[in-house]
Tab-separated table of C-alpha atoms in Angstrom:
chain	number	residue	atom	x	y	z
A	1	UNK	CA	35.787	-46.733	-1.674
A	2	UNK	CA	36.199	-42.799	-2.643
A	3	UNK	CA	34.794	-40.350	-0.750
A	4	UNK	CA	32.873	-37.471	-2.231
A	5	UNK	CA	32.127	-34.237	-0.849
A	6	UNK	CA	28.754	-33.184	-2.224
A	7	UNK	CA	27.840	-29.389	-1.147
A	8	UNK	CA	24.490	-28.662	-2.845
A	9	UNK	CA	22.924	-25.181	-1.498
A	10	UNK	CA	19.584	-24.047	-1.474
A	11	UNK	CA	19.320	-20.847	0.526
A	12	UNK	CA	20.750	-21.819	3.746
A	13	UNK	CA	20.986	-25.350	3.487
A	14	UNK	CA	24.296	-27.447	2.822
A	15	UNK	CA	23.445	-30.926	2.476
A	16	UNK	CA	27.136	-33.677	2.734
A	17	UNK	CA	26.282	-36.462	0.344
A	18	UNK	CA	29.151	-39.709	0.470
A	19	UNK	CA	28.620	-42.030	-2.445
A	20	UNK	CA	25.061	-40.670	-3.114
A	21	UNK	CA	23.829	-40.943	0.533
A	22	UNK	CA	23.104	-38.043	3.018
A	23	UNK	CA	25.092	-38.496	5.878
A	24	UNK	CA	24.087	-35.057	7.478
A	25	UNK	CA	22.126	-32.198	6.430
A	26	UNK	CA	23.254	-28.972	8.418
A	27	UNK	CA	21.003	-25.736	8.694
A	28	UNK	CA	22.083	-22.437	9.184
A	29	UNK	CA	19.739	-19.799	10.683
A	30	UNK	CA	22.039	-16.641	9.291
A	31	UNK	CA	25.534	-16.573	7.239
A	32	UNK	CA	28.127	-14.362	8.657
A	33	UNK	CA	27.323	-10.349	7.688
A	34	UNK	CA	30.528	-10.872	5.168
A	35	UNK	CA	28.810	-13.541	3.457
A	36	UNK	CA	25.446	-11.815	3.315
A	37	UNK	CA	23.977	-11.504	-0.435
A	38	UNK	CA	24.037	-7.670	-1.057
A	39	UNK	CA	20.727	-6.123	-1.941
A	40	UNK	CA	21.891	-2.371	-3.118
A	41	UNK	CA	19.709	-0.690	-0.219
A	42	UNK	CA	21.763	-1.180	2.350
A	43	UNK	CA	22.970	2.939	2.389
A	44	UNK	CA	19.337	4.287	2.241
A	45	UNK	CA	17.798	6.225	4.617
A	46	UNK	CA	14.360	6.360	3.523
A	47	UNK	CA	11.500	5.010	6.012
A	48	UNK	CA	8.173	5.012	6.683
A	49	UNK	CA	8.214	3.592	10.044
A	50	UNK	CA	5.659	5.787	11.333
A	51	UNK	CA	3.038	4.673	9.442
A	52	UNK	CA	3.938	0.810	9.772
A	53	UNK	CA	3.812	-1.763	12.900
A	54	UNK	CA	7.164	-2.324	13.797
A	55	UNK	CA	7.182	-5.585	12.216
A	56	UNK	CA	6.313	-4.765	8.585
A	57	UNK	CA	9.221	-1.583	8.798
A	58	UNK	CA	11.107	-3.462	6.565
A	59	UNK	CA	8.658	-4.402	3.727
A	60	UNK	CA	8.416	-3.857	0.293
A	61	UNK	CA	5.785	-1.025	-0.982
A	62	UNK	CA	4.427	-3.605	-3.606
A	63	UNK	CA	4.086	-6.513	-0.517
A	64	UNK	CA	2.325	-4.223	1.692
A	65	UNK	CA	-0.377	-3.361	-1.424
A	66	UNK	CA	-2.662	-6.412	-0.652
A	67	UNK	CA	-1.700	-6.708	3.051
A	68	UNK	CA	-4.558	-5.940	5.464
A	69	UNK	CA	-5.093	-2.968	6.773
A	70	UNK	CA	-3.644	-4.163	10.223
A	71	UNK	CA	0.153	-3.905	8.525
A	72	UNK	CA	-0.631	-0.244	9.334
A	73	UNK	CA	-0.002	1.815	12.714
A	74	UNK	CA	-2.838	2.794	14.242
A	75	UNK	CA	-5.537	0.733	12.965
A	76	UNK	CA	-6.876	-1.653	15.383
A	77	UNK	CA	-9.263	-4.619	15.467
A	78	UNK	CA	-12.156	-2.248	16.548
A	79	UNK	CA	-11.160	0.060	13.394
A	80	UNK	CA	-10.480	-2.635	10.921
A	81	UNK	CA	-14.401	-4.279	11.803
A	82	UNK	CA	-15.785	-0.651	10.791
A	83	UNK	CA	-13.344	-0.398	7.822
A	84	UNK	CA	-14.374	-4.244	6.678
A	85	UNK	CA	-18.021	-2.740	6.999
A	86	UNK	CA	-17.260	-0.078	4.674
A	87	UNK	CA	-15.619	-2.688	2.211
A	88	UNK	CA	-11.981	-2.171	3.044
A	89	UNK	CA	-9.991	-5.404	3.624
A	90	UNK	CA	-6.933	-4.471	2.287
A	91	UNK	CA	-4.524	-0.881	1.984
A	92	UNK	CA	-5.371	-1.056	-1.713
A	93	UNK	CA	-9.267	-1.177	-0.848
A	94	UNK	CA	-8.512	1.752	1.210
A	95	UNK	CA	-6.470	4.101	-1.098
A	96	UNK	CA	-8.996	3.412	-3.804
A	97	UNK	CA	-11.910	3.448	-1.697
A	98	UNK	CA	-14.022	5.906	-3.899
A	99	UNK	CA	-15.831	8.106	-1.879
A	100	UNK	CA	-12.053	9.267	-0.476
A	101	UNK	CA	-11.343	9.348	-3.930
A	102	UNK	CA	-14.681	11.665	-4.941
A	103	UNK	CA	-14.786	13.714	-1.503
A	104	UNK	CA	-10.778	14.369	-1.968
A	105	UNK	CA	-11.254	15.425	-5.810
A	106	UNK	CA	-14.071	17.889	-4.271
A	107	UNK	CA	-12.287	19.241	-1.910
A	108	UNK	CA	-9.363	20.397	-4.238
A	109	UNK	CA	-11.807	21.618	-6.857
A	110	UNK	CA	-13.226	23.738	-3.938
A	111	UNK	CA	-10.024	25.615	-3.750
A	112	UNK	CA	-10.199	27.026	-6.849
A	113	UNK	CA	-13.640	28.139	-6.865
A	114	UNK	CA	-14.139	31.830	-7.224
A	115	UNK	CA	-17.631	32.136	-4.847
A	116	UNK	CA	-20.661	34.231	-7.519
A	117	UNK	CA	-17.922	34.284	-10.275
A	118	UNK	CA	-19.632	31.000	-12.179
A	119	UNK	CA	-19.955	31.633	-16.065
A	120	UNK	CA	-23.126	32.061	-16.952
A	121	UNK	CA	-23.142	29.504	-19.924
A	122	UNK	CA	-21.364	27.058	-17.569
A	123	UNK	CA	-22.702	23.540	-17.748
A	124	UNK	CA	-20.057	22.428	-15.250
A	125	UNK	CA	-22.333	19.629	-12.647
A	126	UNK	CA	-21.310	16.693	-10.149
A	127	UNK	CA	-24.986	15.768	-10.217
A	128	UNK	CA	-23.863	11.986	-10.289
A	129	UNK	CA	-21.623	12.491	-6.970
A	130	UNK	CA	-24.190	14.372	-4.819
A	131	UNK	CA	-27.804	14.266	-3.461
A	132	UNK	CA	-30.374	16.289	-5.532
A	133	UNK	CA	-30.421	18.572	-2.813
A	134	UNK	CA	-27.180	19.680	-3.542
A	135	UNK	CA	-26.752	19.830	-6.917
A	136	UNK	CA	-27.148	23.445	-7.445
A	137	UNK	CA	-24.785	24.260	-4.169
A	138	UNK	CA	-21.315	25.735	-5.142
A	139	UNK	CA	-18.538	23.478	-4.532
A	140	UNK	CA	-17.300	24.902	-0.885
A	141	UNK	CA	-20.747	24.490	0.456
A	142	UNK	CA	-20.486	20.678	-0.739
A	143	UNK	CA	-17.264	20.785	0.887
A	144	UNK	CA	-18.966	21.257	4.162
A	145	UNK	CA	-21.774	19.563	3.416
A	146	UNK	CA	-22.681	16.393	5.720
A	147	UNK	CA	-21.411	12.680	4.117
A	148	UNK	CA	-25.198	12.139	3.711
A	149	UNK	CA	-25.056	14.850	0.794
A	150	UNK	CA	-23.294	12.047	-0.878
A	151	UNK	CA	-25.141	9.749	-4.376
A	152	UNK	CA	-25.251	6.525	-2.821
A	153	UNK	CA	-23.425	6.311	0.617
A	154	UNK	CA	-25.689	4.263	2.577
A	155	UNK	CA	-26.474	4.710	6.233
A	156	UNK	CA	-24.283	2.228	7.549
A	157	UNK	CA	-21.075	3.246	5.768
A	158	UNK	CA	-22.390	6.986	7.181
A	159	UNK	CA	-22.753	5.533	10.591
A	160	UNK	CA	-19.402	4.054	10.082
A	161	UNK	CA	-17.762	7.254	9.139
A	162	UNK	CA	-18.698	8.700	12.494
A	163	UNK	CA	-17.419	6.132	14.442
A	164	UNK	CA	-14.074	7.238	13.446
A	165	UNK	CA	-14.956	11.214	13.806
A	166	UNK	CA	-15.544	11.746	10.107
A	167	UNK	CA	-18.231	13.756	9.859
A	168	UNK	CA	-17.712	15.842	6.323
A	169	UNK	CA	-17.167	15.478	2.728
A	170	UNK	CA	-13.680	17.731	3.914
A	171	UNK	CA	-13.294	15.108	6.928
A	172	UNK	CA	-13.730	12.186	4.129
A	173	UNK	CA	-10.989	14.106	1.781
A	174	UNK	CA	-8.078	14.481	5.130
A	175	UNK	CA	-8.878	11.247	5.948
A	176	UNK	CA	-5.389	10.148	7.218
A	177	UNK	CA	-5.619	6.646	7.014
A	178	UNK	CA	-7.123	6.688	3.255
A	179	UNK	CA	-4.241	9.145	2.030
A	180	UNK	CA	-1.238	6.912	3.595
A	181	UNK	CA	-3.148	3.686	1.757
A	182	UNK	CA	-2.758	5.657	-1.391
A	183	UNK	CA	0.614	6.900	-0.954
A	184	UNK	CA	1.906	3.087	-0.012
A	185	UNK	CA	-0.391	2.304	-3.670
A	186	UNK	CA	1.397	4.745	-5.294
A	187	UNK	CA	4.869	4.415	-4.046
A	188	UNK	CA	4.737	0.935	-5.213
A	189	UNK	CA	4.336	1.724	-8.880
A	190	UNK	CA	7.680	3.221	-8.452
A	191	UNK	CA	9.863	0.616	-6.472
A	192	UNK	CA	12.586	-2.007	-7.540
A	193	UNK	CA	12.166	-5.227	-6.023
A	194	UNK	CA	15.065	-6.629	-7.053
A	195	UNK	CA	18.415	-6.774	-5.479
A	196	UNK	CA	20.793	-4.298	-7.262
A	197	UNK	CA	22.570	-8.368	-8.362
A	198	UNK	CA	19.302	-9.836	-9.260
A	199	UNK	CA	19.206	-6.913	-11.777
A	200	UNK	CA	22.049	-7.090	-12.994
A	201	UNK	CA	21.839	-10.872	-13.906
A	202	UNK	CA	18.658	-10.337	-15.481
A	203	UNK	CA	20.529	-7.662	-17.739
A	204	UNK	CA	23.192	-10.295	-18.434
A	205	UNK	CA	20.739	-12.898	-19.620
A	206	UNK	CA	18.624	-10.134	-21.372
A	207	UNK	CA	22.274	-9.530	-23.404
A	208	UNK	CA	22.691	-13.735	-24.725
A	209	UNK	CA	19.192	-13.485	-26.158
């Protein structure tokens, strides 16, 4: 009877069919570097391997967005109970965690405060971000102020804060592990995950519509 050679791939997988029956499915665990699909990154330098466990050096931004917070260096089981605590499961929760976000935006404002110079018709307030007690204080003393000078930070996420040596609304605003979430956020917005082929059959097929 004829013999047919049937080579049907699917990623790594070559499956020999004769007359319609598998005879032998053979796997391969890597194809030569020659053979390699290209992915366009392959002469970049950029890295971020200090902020990543060794295992996630390679990821994508946009894969790392809704990883937990473990994916990053640094942050250990002890650290990620207190972050869960604070409502933090994930580097997103993190870089949009808002009182980062509000104590951050406070702390920049602060720097361009002129101290006595306020207008006198000014109506300028952050009476929704801070205790009454502070309300009326200029925006470096809020700087400074305590996390407890905070609208609606409760105890326990205060407690929290302390456990990792964050003490201020300033602390709060350097808070290294907050900024690198929101840089790995925003750093995804901006990525191609794509190979540099993948792209360009997608502009191929974009052309025969």
């Amino acid at each position: 009877r004829p013999h047919y050679l049937l080579y049907a791939r699917d990623r790594d997988c070559y499956i020999r069919a004769d007359c319609n029956l598998i005879d032998s499915i053979d796997i391969m665990s890597e194809e030569p570097p020659s053979k390699q699909q290209k992915t366009g990154w392959e002469d970049y330098s950029l890295n971020c391997n200090g902020l990543l466990m060794k295992a996630d050096e390679g990821s994508h931004f946009s894969a790392l967005v809704d990883a937990p917070l473990t994916k990053m260096e640094g942050i250990g089981s002890m650290s990620e109970d207190v972050l869960s605590g604070l409502g933090c499961e994930t580097i997103k929760d993190l870089a949009t965690y808002k009182f980062f976000l509000l104590a951050r935006a406070l702390v920049v404002l602060a720097g361009t405060e002129e101290a006595g110079k306020r207008d006198v018709s000014s109506a300028m307030n952050i009476d929704k971000a801070v205790d009454k007690e502070w309300e009326h204080k200029s925006l470096m003393e809020i700087a400074k102020a305590p996390l407890s000078a905070l609208e609606g930070l409760t105890h326990k996420a205060n407690e929290s804060f302390k456990a990792m040596h964050i003490h201020t609304i300033a602390d709060l605003a350097d808070w290294k592990f907050a900024k690198r979430a929101e840089a790995i956020v925003e750093a995804s917005k901006f990525e191609h995950t794509k190979t540099s082929q993948e792209r360009k059959m997608e502009r191929e097929m974009q052309k025969l519509n």
